PDB file of C-alpha atoms in Angstrom:
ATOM      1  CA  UNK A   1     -61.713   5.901  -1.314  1.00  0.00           C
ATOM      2  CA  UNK A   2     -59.029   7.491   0.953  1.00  0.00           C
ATOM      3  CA  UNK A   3     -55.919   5.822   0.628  1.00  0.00           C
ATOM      4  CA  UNK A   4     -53.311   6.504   3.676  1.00  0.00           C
ATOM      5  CA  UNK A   5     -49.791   5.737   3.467  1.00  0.00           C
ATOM      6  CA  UNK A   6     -47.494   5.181   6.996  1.00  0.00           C
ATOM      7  CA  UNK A   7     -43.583   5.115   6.648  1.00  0.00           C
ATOM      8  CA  UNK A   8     -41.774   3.969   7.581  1.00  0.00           C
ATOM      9  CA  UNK A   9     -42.677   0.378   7.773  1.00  0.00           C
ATOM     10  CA  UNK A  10     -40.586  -0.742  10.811  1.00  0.00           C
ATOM     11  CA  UNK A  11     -38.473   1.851  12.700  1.00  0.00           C
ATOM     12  CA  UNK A  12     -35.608   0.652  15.021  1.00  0.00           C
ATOM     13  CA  UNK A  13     -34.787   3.316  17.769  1.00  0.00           C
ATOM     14  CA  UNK A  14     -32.701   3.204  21.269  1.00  0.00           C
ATOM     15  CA  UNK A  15     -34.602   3.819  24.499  1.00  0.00           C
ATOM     16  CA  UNK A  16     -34.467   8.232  24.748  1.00  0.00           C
ATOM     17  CA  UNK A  17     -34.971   8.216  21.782  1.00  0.00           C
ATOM     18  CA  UNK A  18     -37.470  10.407  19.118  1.00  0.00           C
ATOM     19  CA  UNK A  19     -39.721   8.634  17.220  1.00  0.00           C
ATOM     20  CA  UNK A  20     -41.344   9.942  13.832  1.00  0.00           C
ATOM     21  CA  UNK A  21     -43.832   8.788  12.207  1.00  0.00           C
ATOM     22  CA  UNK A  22     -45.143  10.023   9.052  1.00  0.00           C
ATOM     23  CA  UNK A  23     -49.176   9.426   7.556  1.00  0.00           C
ATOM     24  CA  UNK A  24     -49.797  10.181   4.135  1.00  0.00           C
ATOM     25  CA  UNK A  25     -53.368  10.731   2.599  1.00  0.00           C
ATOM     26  CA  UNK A  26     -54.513  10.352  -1.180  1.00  0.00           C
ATOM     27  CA  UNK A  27     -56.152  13.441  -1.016  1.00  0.00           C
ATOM     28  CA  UNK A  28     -56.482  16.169   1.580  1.00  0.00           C
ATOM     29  CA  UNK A  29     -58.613  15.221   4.822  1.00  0.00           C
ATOM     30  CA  UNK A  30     -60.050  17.343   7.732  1.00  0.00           C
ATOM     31  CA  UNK A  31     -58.164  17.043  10.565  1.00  0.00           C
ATOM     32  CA  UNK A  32     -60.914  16.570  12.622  1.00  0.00           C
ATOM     33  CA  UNK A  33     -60.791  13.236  11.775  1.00  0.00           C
ATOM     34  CA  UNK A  34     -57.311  11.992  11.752  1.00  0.00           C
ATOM     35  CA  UNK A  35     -56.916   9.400  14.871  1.00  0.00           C
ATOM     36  CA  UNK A  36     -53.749   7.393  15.836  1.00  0.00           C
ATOM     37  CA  UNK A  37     -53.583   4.301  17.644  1.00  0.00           C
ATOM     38  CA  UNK A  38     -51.267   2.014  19.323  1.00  0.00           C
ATOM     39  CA  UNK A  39     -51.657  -1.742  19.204  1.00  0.00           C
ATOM     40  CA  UNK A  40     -49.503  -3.639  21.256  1.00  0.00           C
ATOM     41  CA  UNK A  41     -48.910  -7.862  20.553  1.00  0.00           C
ATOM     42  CA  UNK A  42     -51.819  -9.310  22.112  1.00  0.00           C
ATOM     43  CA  UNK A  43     -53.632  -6.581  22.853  1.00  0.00           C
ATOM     44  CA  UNK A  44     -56.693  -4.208  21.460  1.00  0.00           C
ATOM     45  CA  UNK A  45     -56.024  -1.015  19.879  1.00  0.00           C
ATOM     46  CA  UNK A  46     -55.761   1.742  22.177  1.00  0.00           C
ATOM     47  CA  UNK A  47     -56.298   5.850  20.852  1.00  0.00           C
ATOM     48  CA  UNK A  48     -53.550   7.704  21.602  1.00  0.00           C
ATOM     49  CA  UNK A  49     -54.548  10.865  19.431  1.00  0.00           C
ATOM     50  CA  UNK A  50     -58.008  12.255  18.221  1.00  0.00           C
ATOM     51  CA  UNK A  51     -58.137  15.169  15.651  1.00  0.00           C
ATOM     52  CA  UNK A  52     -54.684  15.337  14.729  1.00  0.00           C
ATOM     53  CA  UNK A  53     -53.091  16.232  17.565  1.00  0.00           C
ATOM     54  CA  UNK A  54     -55.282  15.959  20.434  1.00  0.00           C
ATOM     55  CA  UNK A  55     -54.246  13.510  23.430  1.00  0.00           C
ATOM     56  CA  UNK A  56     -56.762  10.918  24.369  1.00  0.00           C
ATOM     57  CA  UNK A  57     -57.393  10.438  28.272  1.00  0.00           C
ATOM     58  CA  UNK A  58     -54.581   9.189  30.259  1.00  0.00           C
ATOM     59  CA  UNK A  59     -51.886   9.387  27.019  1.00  0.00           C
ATOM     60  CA  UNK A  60     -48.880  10.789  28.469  1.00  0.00           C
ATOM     61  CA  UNK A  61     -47.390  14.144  26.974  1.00  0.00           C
ATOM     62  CA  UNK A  62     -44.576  12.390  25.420  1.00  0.00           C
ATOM     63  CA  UNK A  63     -47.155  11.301  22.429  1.00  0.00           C
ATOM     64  CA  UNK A  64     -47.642  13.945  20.113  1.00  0.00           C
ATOM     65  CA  UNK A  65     -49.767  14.316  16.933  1.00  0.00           C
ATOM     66  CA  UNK A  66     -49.502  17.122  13.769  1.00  0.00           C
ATOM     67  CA  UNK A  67     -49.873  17.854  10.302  1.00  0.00           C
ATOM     68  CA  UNK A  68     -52.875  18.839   8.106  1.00  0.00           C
ATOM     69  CA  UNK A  69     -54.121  18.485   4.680  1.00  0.00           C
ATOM     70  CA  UNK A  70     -52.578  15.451   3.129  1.00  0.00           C
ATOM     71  CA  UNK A  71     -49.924  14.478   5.615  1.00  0.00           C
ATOM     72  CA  UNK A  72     -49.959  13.858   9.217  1.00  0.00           C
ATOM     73  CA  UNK A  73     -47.397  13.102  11.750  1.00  0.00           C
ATOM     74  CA  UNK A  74     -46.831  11.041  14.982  1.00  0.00           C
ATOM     75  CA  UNK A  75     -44.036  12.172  17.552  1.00  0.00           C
ATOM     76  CA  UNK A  76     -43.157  10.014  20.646  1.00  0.00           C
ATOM     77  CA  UNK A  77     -40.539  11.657  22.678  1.00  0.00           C
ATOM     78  CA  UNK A  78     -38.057   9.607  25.318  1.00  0.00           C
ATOM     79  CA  UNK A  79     -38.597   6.568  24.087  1.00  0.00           C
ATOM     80  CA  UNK A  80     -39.464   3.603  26.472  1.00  0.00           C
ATOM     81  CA  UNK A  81     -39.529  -0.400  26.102  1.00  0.00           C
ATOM     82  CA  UNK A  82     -43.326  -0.571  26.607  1.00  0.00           C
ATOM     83  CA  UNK A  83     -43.916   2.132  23.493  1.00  0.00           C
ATOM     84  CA  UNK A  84     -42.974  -1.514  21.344  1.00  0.00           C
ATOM     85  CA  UNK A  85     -46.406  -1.575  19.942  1.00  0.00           C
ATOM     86  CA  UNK A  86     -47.553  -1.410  15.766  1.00  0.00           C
ATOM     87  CA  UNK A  87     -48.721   2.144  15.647  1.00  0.00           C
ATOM     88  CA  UNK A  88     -51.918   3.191  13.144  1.00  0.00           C
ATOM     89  CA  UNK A  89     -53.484   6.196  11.704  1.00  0.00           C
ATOM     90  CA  UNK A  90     -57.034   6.307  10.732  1.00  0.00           C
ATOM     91  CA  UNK A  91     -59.213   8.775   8.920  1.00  0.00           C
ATOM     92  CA  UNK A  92     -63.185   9.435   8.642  1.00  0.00           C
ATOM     93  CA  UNK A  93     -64.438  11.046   5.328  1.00  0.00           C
ATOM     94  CA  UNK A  94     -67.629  10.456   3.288  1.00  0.00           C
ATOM     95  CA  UNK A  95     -69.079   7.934   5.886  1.00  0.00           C
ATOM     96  CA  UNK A  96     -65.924   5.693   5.627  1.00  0.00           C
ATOM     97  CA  UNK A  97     -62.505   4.509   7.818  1.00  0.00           C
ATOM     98  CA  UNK A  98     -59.571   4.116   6.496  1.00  0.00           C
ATOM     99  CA  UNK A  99     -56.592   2.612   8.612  1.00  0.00           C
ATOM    100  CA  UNK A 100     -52.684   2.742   7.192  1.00  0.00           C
ATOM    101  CA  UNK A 101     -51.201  -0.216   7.305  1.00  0.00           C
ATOM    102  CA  UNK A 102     -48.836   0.622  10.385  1.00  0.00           C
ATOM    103  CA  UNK A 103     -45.792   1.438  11.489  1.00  0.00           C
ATOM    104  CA  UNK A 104     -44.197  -0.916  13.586  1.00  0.00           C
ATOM    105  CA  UNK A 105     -41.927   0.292  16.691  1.00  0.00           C
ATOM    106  CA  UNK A 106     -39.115  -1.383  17.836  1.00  0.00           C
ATOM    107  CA  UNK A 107     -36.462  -0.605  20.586  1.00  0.00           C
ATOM    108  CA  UNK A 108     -33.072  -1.826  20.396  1.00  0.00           C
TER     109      UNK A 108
ATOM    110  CA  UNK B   1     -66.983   3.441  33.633  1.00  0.00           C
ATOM    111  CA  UNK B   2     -67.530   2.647  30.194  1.00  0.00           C
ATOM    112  CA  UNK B   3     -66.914  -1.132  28.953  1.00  0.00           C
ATOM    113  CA  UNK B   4     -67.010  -3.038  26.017  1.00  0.00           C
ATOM    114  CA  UNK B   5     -67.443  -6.673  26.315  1.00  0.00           C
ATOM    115  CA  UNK B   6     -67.110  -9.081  23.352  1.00  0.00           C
ATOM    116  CA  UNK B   7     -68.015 -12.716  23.222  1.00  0.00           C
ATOM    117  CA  UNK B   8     -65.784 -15.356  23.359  1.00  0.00           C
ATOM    118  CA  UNK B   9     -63.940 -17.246  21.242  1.00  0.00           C
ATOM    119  CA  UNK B  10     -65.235 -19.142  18.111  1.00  0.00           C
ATOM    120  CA  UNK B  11     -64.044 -22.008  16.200  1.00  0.00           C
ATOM    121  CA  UNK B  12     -66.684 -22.588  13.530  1.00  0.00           C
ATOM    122  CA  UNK B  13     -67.012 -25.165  10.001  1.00  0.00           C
ATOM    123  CA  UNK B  14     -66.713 -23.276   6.624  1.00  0.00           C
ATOM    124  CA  UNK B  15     -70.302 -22.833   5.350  1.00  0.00           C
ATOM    125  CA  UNK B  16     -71.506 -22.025   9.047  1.00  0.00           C
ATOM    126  CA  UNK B  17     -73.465 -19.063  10.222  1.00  0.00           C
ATOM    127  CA  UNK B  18     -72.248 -17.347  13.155  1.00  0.00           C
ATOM    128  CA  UNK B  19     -73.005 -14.008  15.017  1.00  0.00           C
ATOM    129  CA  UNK B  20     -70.629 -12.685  17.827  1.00  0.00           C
ATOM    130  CA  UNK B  21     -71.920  -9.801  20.097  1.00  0.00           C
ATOM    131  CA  UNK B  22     -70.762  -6.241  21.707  1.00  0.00           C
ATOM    132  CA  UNK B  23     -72.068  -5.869  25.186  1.00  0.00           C
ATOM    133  CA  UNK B  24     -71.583  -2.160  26.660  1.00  0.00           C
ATOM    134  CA  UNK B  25     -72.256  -0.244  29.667  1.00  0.00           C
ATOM    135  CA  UNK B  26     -71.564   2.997  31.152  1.00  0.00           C
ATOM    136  CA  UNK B  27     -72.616   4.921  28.974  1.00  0.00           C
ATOM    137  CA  UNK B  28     -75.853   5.802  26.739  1.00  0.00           C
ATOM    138  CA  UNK B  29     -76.208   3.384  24.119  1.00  0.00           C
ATOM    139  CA  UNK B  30     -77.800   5.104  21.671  1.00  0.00           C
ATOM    140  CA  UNK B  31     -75.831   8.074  21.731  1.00  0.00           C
ATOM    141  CA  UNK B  32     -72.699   6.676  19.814  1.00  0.00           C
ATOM    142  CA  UNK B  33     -71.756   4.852  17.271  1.00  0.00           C
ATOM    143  CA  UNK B  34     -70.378   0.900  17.216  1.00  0.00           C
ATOM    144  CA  UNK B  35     -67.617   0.318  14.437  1.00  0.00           C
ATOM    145  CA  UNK B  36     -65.693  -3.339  13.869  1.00  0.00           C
ATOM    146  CA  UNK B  37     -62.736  -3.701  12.672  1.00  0.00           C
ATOM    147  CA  UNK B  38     -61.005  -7.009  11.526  1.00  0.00           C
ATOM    148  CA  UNK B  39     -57.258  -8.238  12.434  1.00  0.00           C
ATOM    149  CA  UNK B  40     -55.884 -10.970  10.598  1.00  0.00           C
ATOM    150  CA  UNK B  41     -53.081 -12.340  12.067  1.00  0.00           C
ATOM    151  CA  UNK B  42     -49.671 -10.856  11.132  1.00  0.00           C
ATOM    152  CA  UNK B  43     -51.892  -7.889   9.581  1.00  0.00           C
ATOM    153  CA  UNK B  44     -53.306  -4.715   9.868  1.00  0.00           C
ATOM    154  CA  UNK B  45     -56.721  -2.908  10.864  1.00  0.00           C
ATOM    155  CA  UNK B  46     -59.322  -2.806   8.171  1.00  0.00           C
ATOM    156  CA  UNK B  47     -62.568  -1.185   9.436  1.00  0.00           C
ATOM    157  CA  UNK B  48     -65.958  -3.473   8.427  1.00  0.00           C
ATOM    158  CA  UNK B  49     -68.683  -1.103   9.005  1.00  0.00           C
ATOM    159  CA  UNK B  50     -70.501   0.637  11.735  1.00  0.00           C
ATOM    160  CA  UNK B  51     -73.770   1.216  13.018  1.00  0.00           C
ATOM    161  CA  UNK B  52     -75.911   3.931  14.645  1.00  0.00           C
ATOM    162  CA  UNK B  53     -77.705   2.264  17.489  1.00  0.00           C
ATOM    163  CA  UNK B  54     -80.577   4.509  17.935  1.00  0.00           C
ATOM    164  CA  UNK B  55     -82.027   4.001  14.416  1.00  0.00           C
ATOM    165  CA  UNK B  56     -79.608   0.769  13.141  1.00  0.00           C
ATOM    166  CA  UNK B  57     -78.122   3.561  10.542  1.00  0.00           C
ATOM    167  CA  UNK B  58     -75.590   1.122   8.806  1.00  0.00           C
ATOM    168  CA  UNK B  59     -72.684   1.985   6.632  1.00  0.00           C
ATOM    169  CA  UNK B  60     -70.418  -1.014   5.501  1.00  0.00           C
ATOM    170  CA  UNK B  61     -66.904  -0.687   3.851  1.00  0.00           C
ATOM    171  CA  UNK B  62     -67.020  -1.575  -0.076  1.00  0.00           C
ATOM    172  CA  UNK B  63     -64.618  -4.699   1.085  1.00  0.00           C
ATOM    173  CA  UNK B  64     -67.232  -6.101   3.930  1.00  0.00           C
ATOM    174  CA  UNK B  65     -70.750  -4.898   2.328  1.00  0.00           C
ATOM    175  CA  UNK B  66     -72.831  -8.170   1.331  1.00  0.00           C
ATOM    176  CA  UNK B  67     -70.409 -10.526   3.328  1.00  0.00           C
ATOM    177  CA  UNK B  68     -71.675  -9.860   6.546  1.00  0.00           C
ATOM    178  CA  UNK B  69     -74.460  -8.181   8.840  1.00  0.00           C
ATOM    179  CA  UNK B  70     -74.153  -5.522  11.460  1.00  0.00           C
ATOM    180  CA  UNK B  71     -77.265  -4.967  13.391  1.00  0.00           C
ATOM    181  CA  UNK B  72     -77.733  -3.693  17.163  1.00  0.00           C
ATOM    182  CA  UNK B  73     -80.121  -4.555  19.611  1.00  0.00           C
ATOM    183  CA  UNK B  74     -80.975  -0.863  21.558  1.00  0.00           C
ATOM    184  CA  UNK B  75     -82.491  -2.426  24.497  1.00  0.00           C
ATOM    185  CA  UNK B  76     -79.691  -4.712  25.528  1.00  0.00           C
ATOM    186  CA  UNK B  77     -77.154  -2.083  24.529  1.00  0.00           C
ATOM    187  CA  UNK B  78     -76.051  -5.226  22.624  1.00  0.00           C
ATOM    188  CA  UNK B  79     -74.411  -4.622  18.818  1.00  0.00           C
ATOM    189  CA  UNK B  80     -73.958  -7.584  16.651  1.00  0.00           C
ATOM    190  CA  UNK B  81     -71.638  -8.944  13.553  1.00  0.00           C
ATOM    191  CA  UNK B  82     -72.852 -11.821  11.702  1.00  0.00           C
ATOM    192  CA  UNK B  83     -72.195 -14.660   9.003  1.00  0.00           C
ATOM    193  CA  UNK B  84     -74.761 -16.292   6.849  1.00  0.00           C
ATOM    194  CA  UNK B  85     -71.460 -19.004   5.339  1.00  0.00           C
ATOM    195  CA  UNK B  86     -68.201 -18.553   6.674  1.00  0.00           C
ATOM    196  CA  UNK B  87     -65.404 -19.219   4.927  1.00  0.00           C
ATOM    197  CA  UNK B  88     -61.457 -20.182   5.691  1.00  0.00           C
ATOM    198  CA  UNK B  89     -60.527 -16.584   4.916  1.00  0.00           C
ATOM    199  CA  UNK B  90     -63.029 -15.312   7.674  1.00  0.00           C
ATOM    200  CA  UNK B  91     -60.579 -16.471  10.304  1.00  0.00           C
ATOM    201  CA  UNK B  92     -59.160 -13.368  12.059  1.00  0.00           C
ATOM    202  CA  UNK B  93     -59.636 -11.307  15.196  1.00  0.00           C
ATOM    203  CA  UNK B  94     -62.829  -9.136  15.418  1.00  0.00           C
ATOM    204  CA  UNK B  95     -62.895  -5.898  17.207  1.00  0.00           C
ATOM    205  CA  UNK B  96     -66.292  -3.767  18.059  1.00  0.00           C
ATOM    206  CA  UNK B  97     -65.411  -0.092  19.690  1.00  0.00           C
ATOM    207  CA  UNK B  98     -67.134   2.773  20.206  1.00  0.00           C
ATOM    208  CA  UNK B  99     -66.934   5.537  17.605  1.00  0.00           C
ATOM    209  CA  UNK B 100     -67.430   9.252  18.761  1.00  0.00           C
ATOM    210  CA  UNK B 101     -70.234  11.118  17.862  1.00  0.00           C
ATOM    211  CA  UNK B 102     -68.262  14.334  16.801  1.00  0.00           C
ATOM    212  CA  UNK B 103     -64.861  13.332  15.216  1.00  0.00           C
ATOM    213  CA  UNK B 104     -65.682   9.571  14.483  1.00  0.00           C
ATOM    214  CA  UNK B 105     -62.453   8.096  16.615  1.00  0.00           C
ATOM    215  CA  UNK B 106     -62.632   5.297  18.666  1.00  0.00           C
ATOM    216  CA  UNK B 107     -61.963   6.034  21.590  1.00  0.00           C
ATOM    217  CA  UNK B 108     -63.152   2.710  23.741  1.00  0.00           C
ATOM    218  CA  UNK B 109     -62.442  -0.701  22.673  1.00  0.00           C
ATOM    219  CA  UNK B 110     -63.635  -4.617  23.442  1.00  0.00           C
ATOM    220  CA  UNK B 111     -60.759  -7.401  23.587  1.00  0.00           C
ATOM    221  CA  UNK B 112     -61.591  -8.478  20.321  1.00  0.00           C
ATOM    222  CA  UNK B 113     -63.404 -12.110  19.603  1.00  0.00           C
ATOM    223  CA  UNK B 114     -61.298 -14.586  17.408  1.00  0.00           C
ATOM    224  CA  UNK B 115     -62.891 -16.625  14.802  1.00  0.00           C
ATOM    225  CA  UNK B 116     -61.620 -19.709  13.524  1.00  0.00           C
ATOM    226  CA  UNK B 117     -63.278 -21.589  10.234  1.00  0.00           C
ATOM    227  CA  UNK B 118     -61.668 -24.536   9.450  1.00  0.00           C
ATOM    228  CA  UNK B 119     -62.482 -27.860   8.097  1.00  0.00           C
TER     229      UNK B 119
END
């Protein structure tokens, strides 16, 4: 089974801000099916990025997704108050999900 | 529009059964999968298993397979999770989405259902 690895655990950033956020695999995956999420208190997950680095409908241009092989990153640009949220990635591979265990965002 | 609709709350006895449901609309039932994925509180996502609508095509995660039951009900575009004996550690938030066909993300997702079990 796929183990993925998000770091770091909590990040603290200021409102302009650049957030990065890093995805590790156990092995090498296909990017095809690498998905981030954003879960905000309260609410249900919501996809922010499909295949890596493809934007979901209606996610604004400052979320950004990269990486390949074994590790995978998450880049939110201009940070705002509402991106406070615990942020996931999530892989498909031999007819299983894996979620990290998140990365939560907070703003000063 | 596409919608996901989850049933409501739960507060059940351990030892109960219990089966909570995944209403959708908008779009064609059998041509996507349903995944659910458990939240307990102050934790993260842990996918359960998904199914395959068309033909009930199951797969279960190695944590979740033999503790509960996915099963879908085509012509009420209805997919279900179920409990045969809850148990205190079954308390959490439930979530059903729909998976896409191609790349397997989750793109649409209900509200989530909470389930309680406690004496």
């Amino acid at each position: 089974e796929i183990v993925l690895t998000q770091s770091p655990g909590t990040l603290s950033l200021s409102p302009g801000e650049r957030a990065t956020l890093s995805c590790r695999a156990s092995q090498s995956i296909s990017s095809s099916y690498l998905a981030w999420y954003q879960r905000k208190s309260g609410q249900a997950p919501r996809l922010l990025i499909y295949a890596a680095s493809s934007r979901a409908t209606g996610i604004p241009d400052r979320f950004s997704g990269s990486g390949s092989g074994t590790d995978f990153t998450l880049t939110i640009t201009r940070l705002e108050p509402a991106d406070i949220a615990v942020y996931y990635c999530q892989q498909y591979g031999s007819s299983l999900y894996t979620f990290g265990q998140g990365t939560k965002l907070e703003i000063k | 529009e596409v919608q996901v609709v989850q049933s409501g709350a739960e507060v059940k006895k351990p030892g109960e059964s219990l089966k909570i449901s995944c209403t959708t609309s908008g779009y064609t039932f059998t041509n996507y999968w349903i995944a659910w994925v458990r939240q307990v509180s102050g934790k993260g996502l842990e996918w359960m298993g998904i199914i395959w609508p068309y033909d009930s095509d199951t797969r279960y995660s190695p944590s979740f397979q033999g503790q509960v039951t996915i099963s879908a009900d085509k012509s009420i575009n209805t997919a279900y999770l179920q409990w045969s004996s809850l148990k205190a550690s079954d308390t959490a938030t439930y979530y059903c989405a729909r998976a896409d066909f191609y790349y397997y993300y989750l793109d649409v997702w209900g509200k989530g259902t909470t389930v309680t079990v406690s004496s």
